[in-house]
Amino acid sequence: MREASREADGDLVWSILRPAVEAGDVFCADPKGGKAGALAYFWPATARVFIAEQDGVPLGVSYLRPNQTGNGAHVCNAGYCTDPRAAGKGIARAMLEHSLATARASGYRAMQYNFVVSTNTRAIATWQRAGFEVVGRLPGAFNHPREGYVDALVMFRKL
């Protein structure tokens, strides 16, 4: 896992995000927003972005950032996107483990996922195996391109 550079890695991060963003089924980024929209969503100024590589081949990207500012800044937020060619190979789990370790080392006390689309069952199962709990449900909060309006989950774990 290596930390990404905005200048050097923007195209690479976009190449991994693009299939998921354009599919519109797991992220709230505008599917038609292109590279600029996807990077604004996934890589705001407060985020650190990491690239998961295996034998020098990039297979996923993740971010870690404070979930809130001020008195809520001790809770972080993270997100992940795996290259479709690496699906089912443990890349998301490796990125999760890296983000948990990085969050602890950065002094965060908890991690929260604000908006997990309920149809993203593989991700939900992965996060639950890692100790995350569903602490909230937002009914019909996500307009899935095939399933229509589905729930979004808020998931939380103390560090």
PDB file of N, CA, C and O in Angstrom, residues 18-64:
ATOM      1  N   ARG A  18     -13.239   4.708 -12.137  1.00  0.00           N
ATOM      2  CA  ARG A  18     -14.134   4.912 -13.281  1.00  0.00           C
ATOM      3  C   ARG A  18     -15.212   3.847 -13.442  1.00  0.00           C
ATOM      4  O   ARG A  18     -16.401   4.187 -13.571  1.00  0.00           O
ATOM      5  N   PRO A  19     -14.892   2.553 -13.467  1.00  0.00           N
ATOM      6  CA  PRO A  19     -15.967   1.568 -13.665  1.00  0.00           C
ATOM      7  C   PRO A  19     -17.053   1.642 -12.586  1.00  0.00           C
ATOM      8  O   PRO A  19     -18.244   1.566 -12.898  1.00  0.00           O
ATOM      9  N   ALA A  20     -16.644   1.810 -11.327  1.00  0.00           N
ATOM     10  CA  ALA A  20     -17.630   1.866 -10.243  1.00  0.00           C
ATOM     11  C   ALA A  20     -18.437   3.155 -10.289  1.00  0.00           C
ATOM     12  O   ALA A  20     -19.657   3.141 -10.098  1.00  0.00           O
ATOM     13  N   VAL A  21     -17.769   4.269 -10.530  1.00  0.00           N
ATOM     14  CA  VAL A  21     -18.481   5.548 -10.590  1.00  0.00           C
ATOM     15  C   VAL A  21     -19.471   5.547 -11.755  1.00  0.00           C
ATOM     16  O   VAL A  21     -20.635   5.914 -11.591  1.00  0.00           O
ATOM     17  N   GLU A  22     -19.041   5.118 -12.916  1.00  0.00           N
ATOM     18  CA  GLU A  22     -19.926   5.130 -14.088  1.00  0.00           C
ATOM     19  C   GLU A  22     -21.062   4.114 -13.977  1.00  0.00           C
ATOM     20  O   GLU A  22     -22.140   4.334 -14.525  1.00  0.00           O
ATOM     21  N   ALA A  23     -20.851   3.019 -13.234  1.00  0.00           N
ATOM     22  CA  ALA A  23     -21.930   2.055 -13.005  1.00  0.00           C
ATOM     23  C   ALA A  23     -23.016   2.661 -12.122  1.00  0.00           C
ATOM     24  O   ALA A  23     -24.190   2.305 -12.238  1.00  0.00           O
ATOM     25  N   GLY A  24     -22.622   3.557 -11.223  1.00  0.00           N
ATOM     26  CA  GLY A  24     -23.589   4.265 -10.399  1.00  0.00           C
ATOM     27  C   GLY A  24     -24.290   3.436  -9.349  1.00  0.00           C
ATOM     28  O   GLY A  24     -25.341   3.828  -8.856  1.00  0.00           O
ATOM     29  N   ASP A  25     -23.712   2.286  -8.972  1.00  0.00           N
ATOM     30  CA  ASP A  25     -24.436   1.414  -8.054  1.00  0.00           C
ATOM     31  C   ASP A  25     -23.871   1.335  -6.638  1.00  0.00           C
ATOM     32  O   ASP A  25     -24.474   0.675  -5.779  1.00  0.00           O
ATOM     33  N   VAL A  26     -22.738   2.003  -6.364  1.00  0.00           N
ATOM     34  CA  VAL A  26     -22.197   1.971  -5.001  1.00  0.00           C
ATOM     35  C   VAL A  26     -21.747   3.330  -4.475  1.00  0.00           C
ATOM     36  O   VAL A  26     -21.667   3.524  -3.263  1.00  0.00           O
ATOM     37  N   PHE A  27     -21.420   4.265  -5.342  1.00  0.00           N
ATOM     38  CA  PHE A  27     -20.954   5.584  -4.925  1.00  0.00           C
ATOM     39  C   PHE A  27     -21.994   6.650  -5.258  1.00  0.00           C
ATOM     40  O   PHE A  27     -22.741   6.516  -6.224  1.00  0.00           O
ATOM     41  N   CYS A  28     -21.962   7.740  -4.491  1.00  0.00           N
ATOM     42  CA  CYS A  28     -22.852   8.868  -4.749  1.00  0.00           C
ATOM     43  C   CYS A  28     -22.248   9.866  -5.728  1.00  0.00           C
ATOM     44  O   CYS A  28     -22.871  10.887  -6.019  1.00  0.00           O
ATOM     45  N   ALA A  29     -21.069   9.604  -6.224  1.00  0.00           N
ATOM     46  CA  ALA A  29     -20.495  10.470  -7.256  1.00  0.00           C
ATOM     47  C   ALA A  29     -21.384  10.415  -8.490  1.00  0.00           C
ATOM     48  O   ALA A  29     -21.923   9.354  -8.826  1.00  0.00           O
ATOM     49  N   ASP A  30     -21.533  11.530  -9.156  1.00  0.00           N
ATOM     50  CA  ASP A  30     -22.337  11.594 -10.368  1.00  0.00           C
ATOM     51  C   ASP A  30     -21.741  10.669 -11.424  1.00  0.00           C
ATOM     52  O   ASP A  30     -20.580  10.860 -11.825  1.00  0.00           O
ATOM     53  N   PRO A  31     -22.481   9.670 -11.895  1.00  0.00           N
ATOM     54  CA  PRO A  31     -21.953   8.752 -12.904  1.00  0.00           C
ATOM     55  C   PRO A  31     -21.501   9.444 -14.186  1.00  0.00           C
ATOM     56  O   PRO A  31     -20.698   8.910 -14.934  1.00  0.00           O
ATOM     57  N   LYS A  32     -21.992  10.645 -14.441  1.00  0.00           N
ATOM     58  CA  LYS A  32     -21.624  11.394 -15.644  1.00  0.00           C
ATOM     59  C   LYS A  32     -20.659  12.532 -15.323  1.00  0.00           C
ATOM     60  O   LYS A  32     -20.386  13.375 -16.182  1.00  0.00           O
ATOM     61  N   GLY A  33     -20.115  12.550 -14.110  1.00  0.00           N
ATOM     62  CA  GLY A  33     -19.245  13.643 -13.676  1.00  0.00           C
ATOM     63  C   GLY A  33     -17.809  13.542 -14.133  1.00  0.00           C
ATOM     64  O   GLY A  33     -17.023  14.464 -13.908  1.00  0.00           O
ATOM     65  N   GLY A  34     -17.448  12.438 -14.768  1.00  0.00           N
ATOM     66  CA  GLY A  34     -16.095  12.269 -15.283  1.00  0.00           C
ATOM     67  C   GLY A  34     -15.038  12.250 -14.200  1.00  0.00           C
ATOM     68  O   GLY A  34     -15.332  12.121 -13.008  1.00  0.00           O
ATOM     69  N   LYS A  35     -13.814  12.383 -14.645  1.00  0.00           N
ATOM     70  CA  LYS A  35     -12.666  12.336 -13.740  1.00  0.00           C
ATOM     71  C   LYS A  35     -12.761  13.411 -12.664  1.00  0.00           C
ATOM     72  O   LYS A  35     -12.558  13.126 -11.471  1.00  0.00           O
ATOM     73  N   ALA A  36     -13.060  14.634 -13.057  1.00  0.00           N
ATOM     74  CA  ALA A  36     -13.103  15.739 -12.094  1.00  0.00           C
ATOM     75  C   ALA A  36     -14.137  15.481 -11.006  1.00  0.00           C
ATOM     76  O   ALA A  36     -13.870  15.677  -9.811  1.00  0.00           O
ATOM     77  N   GLY A  37     -15.314  15.023 -11.391  1.00  0.00           N
ATOM     78  CA  GLY A  37     -16.361  14.733 -10.409  1.00  0.00           C
ATOM     79  C   GLY A  37     -16.000  13.591  -9.488  1.00  0.00           C
ATOM     80  O   GLY A  37     -16.232  13.648  -8.273  1.00  0.00           O
ATOM     81  N   ALA A  38     -15.430  12.534 -10.063  1.00  0.00           N
ATOM     82  CA  ALA A  38     -15.061  11.371  -9.257  1.00  0.00           C
ATOM     83  C   ALA A  38     -13.969  11.717  -8.250  1.00  0.00           C
ATOM     84  O   ALA A  38     -14.038  11.319  -7.084  1.00  0.00           O
ATOM     85  N   LEU A  39     -12.968  12.456  -8.697  1.00  0.00           N
ATOM     86  CA  LEU A  39     -11.880  12.810  -7.786  1.00  0.00           C
ATOM     87  C   LEU A  39     -12.347  13.796  -6.725  1.00  0.00           C
ATOM     88  O   LEU A  39     -11.905  13.724  -5.572  1.00  0.00           O
ATOM     89  N   ALA A  40     -13.239  14.717  -7.067  1.00  0.00           N
ATOM     90  CA  ALA A  40     -13.784  15.634  -6.066  1.00  0.00           C
ATOM     91  C   ALA A  40     -14.536  14.861  -4.989  1.00  0.00           C
ATOM     92  O   ALA A  40     -14.460  15.192  -3.799  1.00  0.00           O
ATOM     93  N   TYR A  41     -15.242  13.823  -5.386  1.00  0.00           N
ATOM     94  CA  TYR A  41     -16.002  12.987  -4.447  1.00  0.00           C
ATOM     95  C   TYR A  41     -15.071  12.123  -3.589  1.00  0.00           C
ATOM     96  O   TYR A  41     -15.197  12.071  -2.375  1.00  0.00           O
ATOM     97  N   PHE A  42     -14.137  11.436  -4.215  1.00  0.00           N
ATOM     98  CA  PHE A  42     -13.313  10.437  -3.533  1.00  0.00           C
ATOM     99  C   PHE A  42     -12.085  11.039  -2.863  1.00  0.00           C
ATOM    100  O   PHE A  42     -11.556  10.475  -1.914  1.00  0.00           O
ATOM    101  N   TRP A  43     -11.610  12.172  -3.357  1.00  0.00           N
ATOM    102  CA  TRP A  43     -10.331  12.718  -2.917  1.00  0.00           C
ATOM    103  C   TRP A  43     -10.433  14.201  -2.576  1.00  0.00           C
ATOM    104  O   TRP A  43      -9.740  15.031  -3.169  1.00  0.00           O
ATOM    105  N   PRO A  44     -11.292  14.567  -1.619  1.00  0.00           N
ATOM    106  CA  PRO A  44     -11.341  15.973  -1.222  1.00  0.00           C
ATOM    107  C   PRO A  44     -10.051  16.369  -0.501  1.00  0.00           C
ATOM    108  O   PRO A  44      -9.219  15.507  -0.168  1.00  0.00           O
ATOM    109  N   ALA A  45      -9.885  17.642  -0.248  1.00  0.00           N
ATOM    110  CA  ALA A  45      -8.642  18.160   0.344  1.00  0.00           C
ATOM    111  C   ALA A  45      -8.307  17.517   1.686  1.00  0.00           C
ATOM    112  O   ALA A  45      -7.131  17.405   2.044  1.00  0.00           O
ATOM    113  N   THR A  46      -9.299  17.059   2.426  1.00  0.00           N
ATOM    114  CA  THR A  46      -9.058  16.481   3.749  1.00  0.00           C
ATOM    115  C   THR A  46      -8.649  15.009   3.709  1.00  0.00           C
ATOM    116  O   THR A  46      -8.337  14.434   4.746  1.00  0.00           O
ATOM    117  N   ALA A  47      -8.647  14.399   2.544  1.00  0.00           N
ATOM    118  CA  ALA A  47      -8.419  12.954   2.444  1.00  0.00           C
ATOM    119  C   ALA A  47      -6.975  12.609   2.092  1.00  0.00           C
ATOM    120  O   ALA A  47      -6.318  13.306   1.328  1.00  0.00           O
ATOM    121  N   ARG A  48      -6.544  11.497   2.656  1.00  0.00           N
ATOM    122  CA  ARG A  48      -5.323  10.833   2.209  1.00  0.00           C
ATOM    123  C   ARG A  48      -5.782   9.651   1.359  1.00  0.00           C
ATOM    124  O   ARG A  48      -6.659   8.894   1.764  1.00  0.00           O
ATOM    125  N   VAL A  49      -5.189   9.493   0.194  1.00  0.00           N
ATOM    126  CA  VAL A  49      -5.564   8.405  -0.705  1.00  0.00           C
ATOM    127  C   VAL A  49      -4.393   7.443  -0.819  1.00  0.00           C
ATOM    128  O   VAL A  49      -3.232   7.852  -0.873  1.00  0.00           O
ATOM    129  N   PHE A  50      -4.720   6.158  -0.846  1.00  0.00           N
ATOM    130  CA  PHE A  50      -3.721   5.099  -0.916  1.00  0.00           C
ATOM    131  C   PHE A  50      -4.018   4.191  -2.095  1.00  0.00           C
ATOM    132  O   PHE A  50      -5.172   3.983  -2.459  1.00  0.00           O
ATOM    133  N   ILE A  51      -2.960   3.642  -2.660  1.00  0.00           N
ATOM    134  CA  ILE A  51      -3.079   2.732  -3.794  1.00  0.00           C
ATOM    135  C   ILE A  51      -2.606   1.351  -3.350  1.00  0.00           C
ATOM    136  O   ILE A  51      -1.498   1.196  -2.820  1.00  0.00           O
ATOM    137  N   ALA A  52      -3.477   0.359  -3.546  1.00  0.00           N
ATOM    138  CA  ALA A  52      -3.135  -1.026  -3.242  1.00  0.00           C
ATOM    139  C   ALA A  52      -2.508  -1.629  -4.490  1.00  0.00           C
ATOM    140  O   ALA A  52      -3.100  -1.588  -5.570  1.00  0.00           O
ATOM    141  N   GLU A  53      -1.302  -2.145  -4.332  1.00  0.00           N
ATOM    142  CA  GLU A  53      -0.589  -2.748  -5.454  1.00  0.00           C
ATOM    143  C   GLU A  53      -0.157  -4.166  -5.102  1.00  0.00           C
ATOM    144  O   GLU A  53       0.132  -4.465  -3.951  1.00  0.00           O
ATOM    145  N   GLN A  54      -0.104  -4.982  -6.109  1.00  0.00           N
ATOM    146  CA  GLN A  54       0.428  -6.331  -5.962  1.00  0.00           C
ATOM    147  C   GLN A  54       1.390  -6.557  -7.124  1.00  0.00           C
ATOM    148  O   GLN A  54       0.994  -6.432  -8.291  1.00  0.00           O
ATOM    149  N   ASP A  55       2.635  -6.822  -6.799  1.00  0.00           N
ATOM    150  CA  ASP A  55       3.680  -6.985  -7.815  1.00  0.00           C
ATOM    151  C   ASP A  55       3.733  -5.783  -8.760  1.00  0.00           C
ATOM    152  O   ASP A  55       3.896  -5.925  -9.974  1.00  0.00           O
ATOM    153  N   GLY A  56       3.547  -4.586  -8.177  1.00  0.00           N
ATOM    154  CA  GLY A  56       3.614  -3.351  -8.945  1.00  0.00           C
ATOM    155  C   GLY A  56       2.374  -3.013  -9.751  1.00  0.00           C
ATOM    156  O   GLY A  56       2.331  -1.992 -10.419  1.00  0.00           O
ATOM    157  N   VAL A  57       1.345  -3.862  -9.680  1.00  0.00           N
ATOM    158  CA  VAL A  57       0.110  -3.638 -10.421  1.00  0.00           C
ATOM    159  C   VAL A  57      -0.923  -3.012  -9.485  1.00  0.00           C
ATOM    160  O   VAL A  57      -1.254  -3.598  -8.453  1.00  0.00           O
ATOM    161  N   PRO A  58      -1.439  -1.821  -9.810  1.00  0.00           N
ATOM    162  CA  PRO A  58      -2.461  -1.200  -8.965  1.00  0.00           C
ATOM    163  C   PRO A  58      -3.781  -1.955  -9.055  1.00  0.00           C
ATOM    164  O   PRO A  58      -4.277  -2.219 -10.150  1.00  0.00           O
ATOM    165  N   LEU A  59      -4.329  -2.317  -7.877  1.00  0.00           N
ATOM    166  CA  LEU A  59      -5.550  -3.121  -7.834  1.00  0.00           C
ATOM    167  C   LEU A  59      -6.691  -2.465  -7.069  1.00  0.00           C
ATOM    168  O   LEU A  59      -7.807  -2.976  -7.074  1.00  0.00           O
ATOM    169  N   GLY A  60      -6.404  -1.373  -6.375  1.00  0.00           N
ATOM    170  CA  GLY A  60      -7.462  -0.709  -5.625  1.00  0.00           C
ATOM    171  C   GLY A  60      -6.992   0.621  -5.083  1.00  0.00           C
ATOM    172  O   GLY A  60      -5.785   0.900  -5.045  1.00  0.00           O
ATOM    173  N   VAL A  61      -7.964   1.434  -4.689  1.00  0.00           N
ATOM    174  CA  VAL A  61      -7.677   2.719  -4.055  1.00  0.00           C
ATOM    175  C   VAL A  61      -8.555   2.860  -2.820  1.00  0.00           C
ATOM    176  O   VAL A  61      -9.669   2.323  -2.764  1.00  0.00           O
ATOM    177  N   SER A  62      -8.021   3.572  -1.846  1.00  0.00           N
ATOM    178  CA  SER A  62      -8.785   3.843  -0.631  1.00  0.00           C
ATOM    179  C   SER A  62      -8.502   5.262  -0.183  1.00  0.00           C
ATOM    180  O   SER A  62      -7.498   5.864  -0.582  1.00  0.00           O
ATOM    181  N   TYR A  63      -9.394   5.794   0.640  1.00  0.00           N
ATOM    182  CA  TYR A  63      -9.133   7.095   1.253  1.00  0.00           C
ATOM    183  C   TYR A  63      -9.389   7.008   2.746  1.00  0.00           C
ATOM    184  O   TYR A  63     -10.122   6.134   3.220  1.00  0.00           O
ATOM    185  N   LEU A  64      -8.780   7.926   3.464  1.00  0.00           N
ATOM    186  CA  LEU A  64      -8.971   8.061   4.902  1.00  0.00           C
ATOM    187  C   LEU A  64      -9.023   9.552   5.194  1.00  0.00           C
ATOM    188  O   LEU A  64      -8.162  10.307   4.703  1.00  0.00           O
TER     189      LEU A  64
END
